[in-house]
Coordinates of C-alpha atoms in Angstrom, one line a residue:
X1 CA -6.3 -16.5 18.0
X2 CA -4.7 -19.8 17.2
X3 CA -2.9 -20.4 20.5
X4 CA -0.6 -23.1 19.2
X5 CA 0.5 -21.0 16.2
X6 CA 1.1 -17.9 18.4
X7 CA 3.0 -19.9 21.0
X8 CA 5.2 -21.3 18.3
X9 CA 6.0 -17.7 17.1
X10 CA 6.7 -16.5 20.6
X11 CA 9.1 -19.3 21.1
X12 CA 10.9 -18.6 17.8
X13 CA 11.3 -14.9 18.9
X14 CA 12.5 -15.9 22.3
X15 CA 15.2 -18.2 20.9
X16 CA 16.3 -15.7 18.3
X17 CA 16.6 -12.9 20.9
X18 CA 18.7 -15.1 23.2
X19 CA 20.9 -16.1 20.3
X20 CA 21.1 -12.6 19.0
X21 CA 19.7 -13.8 15.7
X22 CA 17.4 -12.1 13.3
X23 CA 14.0 -13.1 11.8
X24 CA 12.5 -12.1 8.5
X25 CA 8.7 -11.9 8.9
X26 CA 6.7 -13.3 5.9
X27 CA 3.2 -14.1 5.1
X28 CA 2.5 -15.1 1.4
X29 CA 5.7 -13.3 0.3
X30 CA 4.0 -11.4 -2.5
X31 CA 5.6 -8.1 -1.4
X32 CA 9.1 -9.4 -0.8
X33 CA 10.3 -7.1 -3.6
X34 CA 9.2 -4.0 -1.6
X35 CA 11.7 -2.2 0.6
X36 CA 15.3 -3.0 1.3
X37 CA 16.7 -6.6 1.0
X38 CA 15.3 -9.2 3.3
X39 CA 17.6 -10.5 6.1
X40 CA 17.3 -13.1 8.8
X41 CA 15.7 -16.5 9.1
X42 CA 12.2 -16.9 7.8
X43 CA 9.4 -16.4 10.3
X44 CA 6.2 -17.6 8.5
X45 CA 3.0 -16.1 10.0
X46 CA 0.5 -18.0 7.9
X47 CA -0.4 -20.2 10.8
X48 CA -2.2 -17.1 12.2
X49 CA -5.2 -17.3 9.9
X50 CA -9.0 -16.8 9.9
X51 CA -11.6 -14.1 10.4
X52 CA -12.3 -13.8 14.1
X53 CA -15.0 -11.3 14.1
X54 CA -17.2 -9.5 11.6
X55 CA -19.9 -7.0 12.5
X56 CA -21.4 -5.8 9.2
X57 CA -23.7 -3.4 10.9
X58 CA -20.7 -1.8 12.7
X59 CA -18.6 -1.8 9.5
X60 CA -15.7 -3.7 11.3
X61 CA -13.9 -6.9 10.5
X62 CA -11.1 -8.5 12.6
X63 CA -8.8 -11.1 11.0
X64 CA -5.5 -12.8 11.9
X65 CA -2.4 -11.6 10.1
X66 CA -2.0 -14.7 7.9
X67 CA -5.5 -14.5 6.5
X68 CA -5.5 -14.0 2.7
X69 CA -6.8 -10.7 1.5
X70 CA -9.0 -12.6 -0.9
X71 CA -10.7 -14.5 1.9
X72 CA -11.6 -11.2 3.7
X73 CA -12.8 -9.5 0.6
X74 CA -15.0 -12.5 -0.3
X75 CA -16.6 -12.4 3.1
X76 CA -17.2 -8.6 2.8
X77 CA -18.6 -9.0 -0.7
X78 CA -21.4 -11.2 0.7
X79 CA -22.6 -8.2 2.7
X80 CA -22.0 -5.7 -0.2
X81 CA -19.0 -4.2 1.7
X82 CA -15.3 -3.9 0.8
X83 CA -11.8 -2.6 1.6
X84 CA -12.2 0.9 0.2
X85 CA -8.5 1.6 -0.1
X86 CA -8.1 -1.2 -2.6
X87 CA -4.8 -2.9 -1.5
X88 CA -2.8 -4.3 -4.4
X89 CA -2.7 -8.0 -4.8
X90 CA 0.5 -9.2 -6.4
X91 CA 1.1 -12.7 -7.9
X92 CA 1.1 -15.5 -5.4
X93 CA 4.6 -17.0 -5.6
X94 CA 3.3 -20.5 -4.6
X95 CA 0.1 -20.4 -6.8
X96 CA 1.0 -19.3 -10.4
X97 CA -1.7 -17.3 -12.1
X98 CA -3.4 -16.3 -8.8
X99 CA -3.3 -13.1 -6.8
X100 CA -2.1 -13.2 -3.3
X101 CA -1.3 -11.2 -0.2
X102 CA -2.3 -11.4 3.5
X103 CA -3.9 -9.0 5.9
X104 CA -0.7 -8.7 7.9
X105 CA 1.4 -7.9 4.8
X106 CA -1.2 -5.4 3.7
X107 CA -0.9 -3.5 6.9
X108 CA 2.9 -3.9 7.2
X109 CA 3.5 -2.4 3.7
X110 CA 0.7 0.1 3.9
X111 CA 0.2 0.0 0.1
X112 CA -3.1 1.2 -1.3
X113 CA -4.7 1.3 -4.7
X114 CA -6.3 3.8 -7.1
X115 CA -8.9 5.2 -4.6
X116 CA -6.3 6.2 -2.1
X117 CA -6.5 10.0 -2.6
X118 CA -10.3 10.0 -2.3
X119 CA -10.9 7.6 0.6
X120 CA -7.6 7.5 2.6
X121 CA -4.9 4.9 3.0
X122 CA -4.5 1.7 4.9
X123 CA -3.7 3.3 8.2
X124 CA -6.9 5.3 8.1
X125 CA -8.8 2.1 8.3
X126 CA -6.8 0.3 11.0
X127 CA -8.8 0.4 14.2
X128 CA -6.5 -1.7 16.3
X129 CA -4.1 -4.6 16.2
X130 CA -2.2 -7.2 18.3
X131 CA 1.5 -7.4 17.9
X132 CA 4.3 -9.7 19.0
X133 CA 7.3 -7.6 20.0
X134 CA 11.0 -8.3 19.9
X135 CA 10.8 -8.9 23.6
X136 CA 8.5 -11.9 22.9
X137 CA 5.6 -10.0 24.4
X138 CA 2.1 -9.9 22.8
X139 CA 0.6 -6.4 23.0
X140 CA -2.7 -5.0 21.9
X141 CA -3.3 -1.4 20.6
X142 CA -6.5 0.4 19.7
X143 CA -9.9 -1.3 19.5
X144 CA -12.7 -2.1 17.2
X145 CA -14.4 1.3 17.0
X146 CA -13.0 4.7 15.8
X147 CA -13.9 6.4 19.1
X148 CA -11.6 4.0 21.1
X149 CA -8.4 5.9 20.8
X150 CA -6.4 4.1 23.5
X151 CA -3.1 3.1 21.8
X152 CA -4.6 4.0 18.4
X153 CA -1.5 6.0 17.3
X154 CA 0.7 2.9 17.8
X155 CA -1.6 0.8 15.6
X156 CA -1.2 3.5 12.9
X157 CA 2.5 3.7 13.3
X158 CA 2.8 -0.1 12.7
X159 CA 1.1 0.4 9.4
X160 CA 3.7 0.7 6.7
X161 CA 6.6 -0.1 9.1
X162 CA 7.6 -3.3 7.1
X163 CA 7.7 -5.4 10.3
X164 CA 10.6 -3.7 12.0
X165 CA 8.6 -3.1 15.2
X166 CA 7.1 -6.6 15.5
X167 CA 4.9 -9.4 14.2
X168 CA 1.4 -8.3 13.4
X169 CA -0.9 -11.0 14.8
X170 CA -4.4 -9.7 14.4
X171 CA -6.0 -6.6 12.9
X172 CA -9.3 -4.9 13.2
X173 CA -10.3 -2.9 10.1
X174 CA -13.0 -0.4 9.3
X175 CA -14.8 -1.5 6.1
X176 CA -17.2 0.4 3.8
X177 CA -20.4 -0.3 1.8
X178 CA -19.8 -0.8 -1.9
X179 CA -20.8 2.5 -3.7
X180 CA -24.3 2.3 -5.1
X181 CA -23.1 3.5 -8.5
X182 CA -19.8 3.9 -10.4
X183 CA -18.9 5.2 -13.8
X184 CA -15.7 5.9 -15.7
X185 CA -14.8 8.7 -18.1
X186 CA -11.9 9.2 -20.5
X187 CA -10.4 12.6 -21.5
X188 CA -7.7 13.0 -24.2
X189 CA -5.3 15.6 -22.9
X190 CA -1.7 16.4 -22.2
X191 CA 0.0 15.9 -18.9
X192 CA -0.3 19.6 -18.0
X193 CA -4.0 19.7 -19.0
X194 CA -4.7 16.5 -16.9
X195 CA -3.0 18.1 -13.8
X196 CA -5.1 21.2 -14.3
X197 CA -8.3 19.2 -14.7
X198 CA -7.6 17.1 -11.6
X199 CA -6.9 20.2 -9.5
X200 CA -10.1 21.9 -10.7
X201 CA -12.2 18.9 -9.9
X202 CA -10.6 18.6 -6.5
X203 CA -12.1 21.9 -5.5
X204 CA -15.6 21.0 -6.5
X205 CA -18.2 18.7 -4.8
X206 CA -17.7 15.9 -7.3
X207 CA -17.7 12.1 -6.5
X208 CA -14.2 11.6 -8.0
X209 CA -13.0 8.3 -6.7
X210 CA -9.8 7.6 -8.8
X211 CA -7.8 9.1 -11.6
X212 CA -5.0 7.8 -13.9
X213 CA -3.2 9.6 -16.7
X214 CA -0.9 7.9 -19.1
X215 CA 0.2 8.5 -22.7
X216 CA -2.3 11.4 -23.4
X217 CA -5.4 9.8 -21.7
X218 CA -6.9 10.8 -18.4
X219 CA -9.2 8.2 -17.0
X220 CA -11.5 9.1 -14.1
X221 CA -13.7 6.9 -11.9
X222 CA -16.8 8.4 -10.2
X223 CA -18.4 6.6 -7.3
X224 CA -21.3 7.3 -4.9
X225 CA -25.0 7.9 -5.0
X226 CA -26.6 7.3 -8.4
X227 CA -27.9 10.9 -8.7
X228 CA -24.5 12.4 -7.7
X229 CA -22.6 10.3 -10.2
X230 CA -25.1 11.0 -13.0
X231 CA -24.9 14.7 -12.3
X232 CA -21.1 14.6 -12.4
X233 CA -21.1 12.7 -15.6
X234 CA -23.1 15.4 -17.3
X235 CA -21.0 18.3 -15.7
X236 CA -17.6 16.9 -16.4
X237 CA -18.1 15.6 -19.9
X238 CA -15.6 13.2 -21.3
X239 CA -16.1 9.9 -23.1
X240 CA -18.0 7.3 -21.1
X241 CA -16.2 3.9 -20.8
X242 CA -18.1 0.6 -20.8
X243 CA -18.5 -0.7 -17.2
X244 CA -16.9 -4.1 -17.9
X245 CA -13.9 -2.5 -19.7
X246 CA -13.6 0.1 -16.9
X247 CA -13.6 -2.6 -14.2
X248 CA -10.8 -4.5 -15.9
X249 CA -8.8 -1.3 -16.2
X250 CA -9.2 -0.3 -12.5
X251 CA -8.3 -3.9 -11.4
X252 CA -5.2 -3.6 -13.5
X253 CA -4.3 -0.4 -11.9
X254 CA -5.0 -1.8 -8.4
X255 CA -3.0 -5.0 -8.9
X256 CA -0.4 -3.3 -11.1
X257 CA -1.1 -5.6 -14.1
X258 CA -2.0 -2.7 -16.4
X259 CA 0.2 -2.3 -19.5
X260 CA 2.3 0.5 -17.8
X261 CA 3.4 -1.8 -15.0
X262 CA 3.9 -4.8 -17.3
X263 CA 6.2 -2.7 -19.6
X264 CA 7.9 -1.3 -16.5
X265 CA 8.9 -4.8 -15.3
X266 CA 10.2 -5.6 -18.7
X267 CA 12.4 -2.4 -18.6
X268 CA 14.0 -3.5 -15.4
X269 CA 16.1 -6.1 -17.3
X270 CA 17.4 -3.3 -19.5
X271 CA 18.7 -1.2 -16.5
X272 CA 15.7 1.0 -15.8
X273 CA 14.0 1.3 -12.4
X274 CA 10.4 1.9 -11.3
X275 CA 10.2 4.9 -9.0
X276 CA 7.2 6.1 -7.0
X277 CA 7.2 9.9 -6.5
X278 CA 4.9 11.2 -3.7
X279 CA 4.2 14.9 -4.5
X280 CA 1.7 17.7 -3.7
X281 CA -1.2 17.1 -6.0
X282 CA -0.7 20.5 -7.5
X283 CA 3.0 20.1 -8.4
X284 CA 3.8 20.9 -12.0
X285 CA 5.1 18.2 -14.5
X286 CA 8.3 16.5 -13.4
X287 CA 11.3 16.8 -15.8
X288 CA 12.5 13.2 -15.8
X289 CA 13.3 11.1 -18.9
X290 CA 11.3 7.9 -19.3
X291 CA 7.7 6.8 -19.0
X292 CA 5.2 8.2 -16.5
X293 CA 1.9 7.3 -15.0
X294 CA 0.0 9.7 -12.8
X295 CA -2.4 8.7 -10.1
X296 CA -4.2 10.1 -7.0
X297 CA -5.1 13.5 -8.6
X298 CA -1.4 14.2 -9.3
X299 CA -0.1 13.1 -5.9
X300 CA 1.4 9.8 -7.0
X301 CA 3.6 9.8 -10.1
X302 CA 5.2 6.5 -11.3
X303 CA 8.3 6.8 -13.4
X304 CA 10.2 4.2 -15.3
X305 CA 13.6 5.8 -15.9
X306 CA 17.3 5.2 -16.0
X307 CA 18.0 8.5 -14.3
X308 CA 20.3 8.3 -11.3
X309 CA 18.8 7.9 -7.8
X310 CA 20.4 11.2 -6.7
X311 CA 18.7 13.1 -9.6
X312 CA 15.3 11.5 -9.1
X313 CA 15.4 12.4 -5.4
X314 CA 16.6 15.9 -6.2
X315 CA 13.7 16.5 -8.6
X316 CA 11.2 15.0 -6.2
X317 CA 12.4 17.3 -3.4
X318 CA 12.3 20.3 -5.6
X319 CA 8.7 19.5 -6.3
X320 CA 7.9 19.3 -2.5
X321 CA 7.9 15.5 -2.2
X322 CA 10.0 12.4 -2.0
X323 CA 10.8 9.4 -4.1
X324 CA 10.8 5.6 -3.4
X325 CA 12.7 3.1 -5.4
X326 CA 9.8 0.6 -6.0
X327 CA 11.3 -2.0 -8.3
X328 CA 14.7 -2.6 -9.8
X329 CA 16.7 -5.6 -11.0
X330 CA 19.4 -4.7 -8.4
X331 CA 18.2 -2.1 -5.9
X332 CA 21.6 -1.6 -4.4
X333 CA 22.9 -0.5 -7.8
X334 CA 19.8 1.5 -8.8
X335 CA 19.8 3.4 -5.5
X336 CA 23.5 4.2 -5.7
X337 CA 23.8 3.3 -2.0
X338 CA 21.2 6.0 -1.1
X339 CA 18.6 3.6 0.0
X340 CA 15.2 2.5 -1.3
X341 CA 13.3 5.1 0.7
X342 CA 14.3 8.8 1.0
X343 CA 16.6 9.1 4.1
X344 CA 15.0 10.5 7.2
X345 CA 15.9 13.9 8.6
X346 CA 17.4 14.0 12.1
X347 CA 14.2 14.5 14.2
X348 CA 12.3 11.7 12.4
X349 CA 15.3 9.4 12.4
X350 CA 15.6 9.8 16.1
X351 CA 11.9 9.0 16.6
X352 CA 12.3 5.8 14.5
X353 CA 15.3 4.7 16.4
X354 CA 13.4 5.2 19.7
X355 CA 10.4 3.3 18.5
X356 CA 12.7 0.4 17.4
X357 CA 14.4 0.4 20.8
X358 CA 11.0 0.3 22.6
X359 CA 9.5 -2.6 20.7
X360 CA 12.5 -4.5 19.3
X361 CA 15.6 -3.5 21.3
X362 CA 17.7 -6.4 20.2
X363 CA 17.0 -5.9 16.5
X364 CA 15.3 -9.3 16.0
X365 CA 12.8 -8.3 13.3
X366 CA 13.4 -7.5 9.6
X367 CA 16.8 -5.7 10.1
X368 CA 17.3 -2.8 7.7
X369 CA 14.1 -3.6 5.7
X370 CA 12.8 -0.1 6.1
X371 CA 16.0 2.0 6.7
X372 CA 19.6 0.9 7.4
X373 CA 20.2 0.6 11.1
X374 CA 16.6 -0.1 12.0

């Protein structure tokens, strides 16, 4: 690890703690829109950069937090490997027209792409990490193999915590071989028919890797051994999509540059909000006004709507899930003071408070970014 860069971060944390100040952790800043508003003085972690270890035969790569996702993916591609959970890459705020994101931000937000339901999320691939706590201490959790479980749960808890527990310094990730064959099929069907199809396929030994339904069209990606994909193509039917066109579509879904998300961002200026509903895959259609995109076999449902936050959360809860305010022109207004994320119930809230107290007792890092009071 870059000793000079790490020493500088440690000193910044020590000074902030003594002065009872707060720090806002940031890498490339591409996910600054996500979560509650950013508070505190900027703590730039891009000095922690570089791939420190890569063992293709072990399917493990270790990189510092400020390393661009693109750099890691380029190195993996040379050995025909990849990040199976497809982390989204949002526009780089400092390089117009290019996609950005760092490894630290990827883990801190825990966001995954179209294949999430089939292969797992970010935390399923985090083997271990090193973190700078609010006490200005550098701690290591987990390891570089799945069987090394010492501290593994802590590494998983840090994933998706939006930096409230500490500064991610270095991460070891499990990677996967690129599937030998992929194909994409299209089915013209209603929302209800699409949900039924996805549930039926989920109960069968089919190599379904990703699904997306929008405006009467269900698009399905198959991935795996050539024979398995070919057999599934024949069994499932549907309209085959040209590979080049399919690849552009799935990249658009991954990076949220597809028409649905482009239209969603335009709608924000008119008072709408983009909500992400996390529901049981078999939940029935959701009665909300607006525009909807369904992913993850029915488990993730994006909604562009002007409905109130209270109503969106009520409907999500009635369906057995929860709702996150993903994007809005003014999140404080759009959330009606209810918060970006669904409020925690008492036992979980207590656990979060205890974790914050253990790793950042003085509240130095990203105050309120995940939940108010944390």
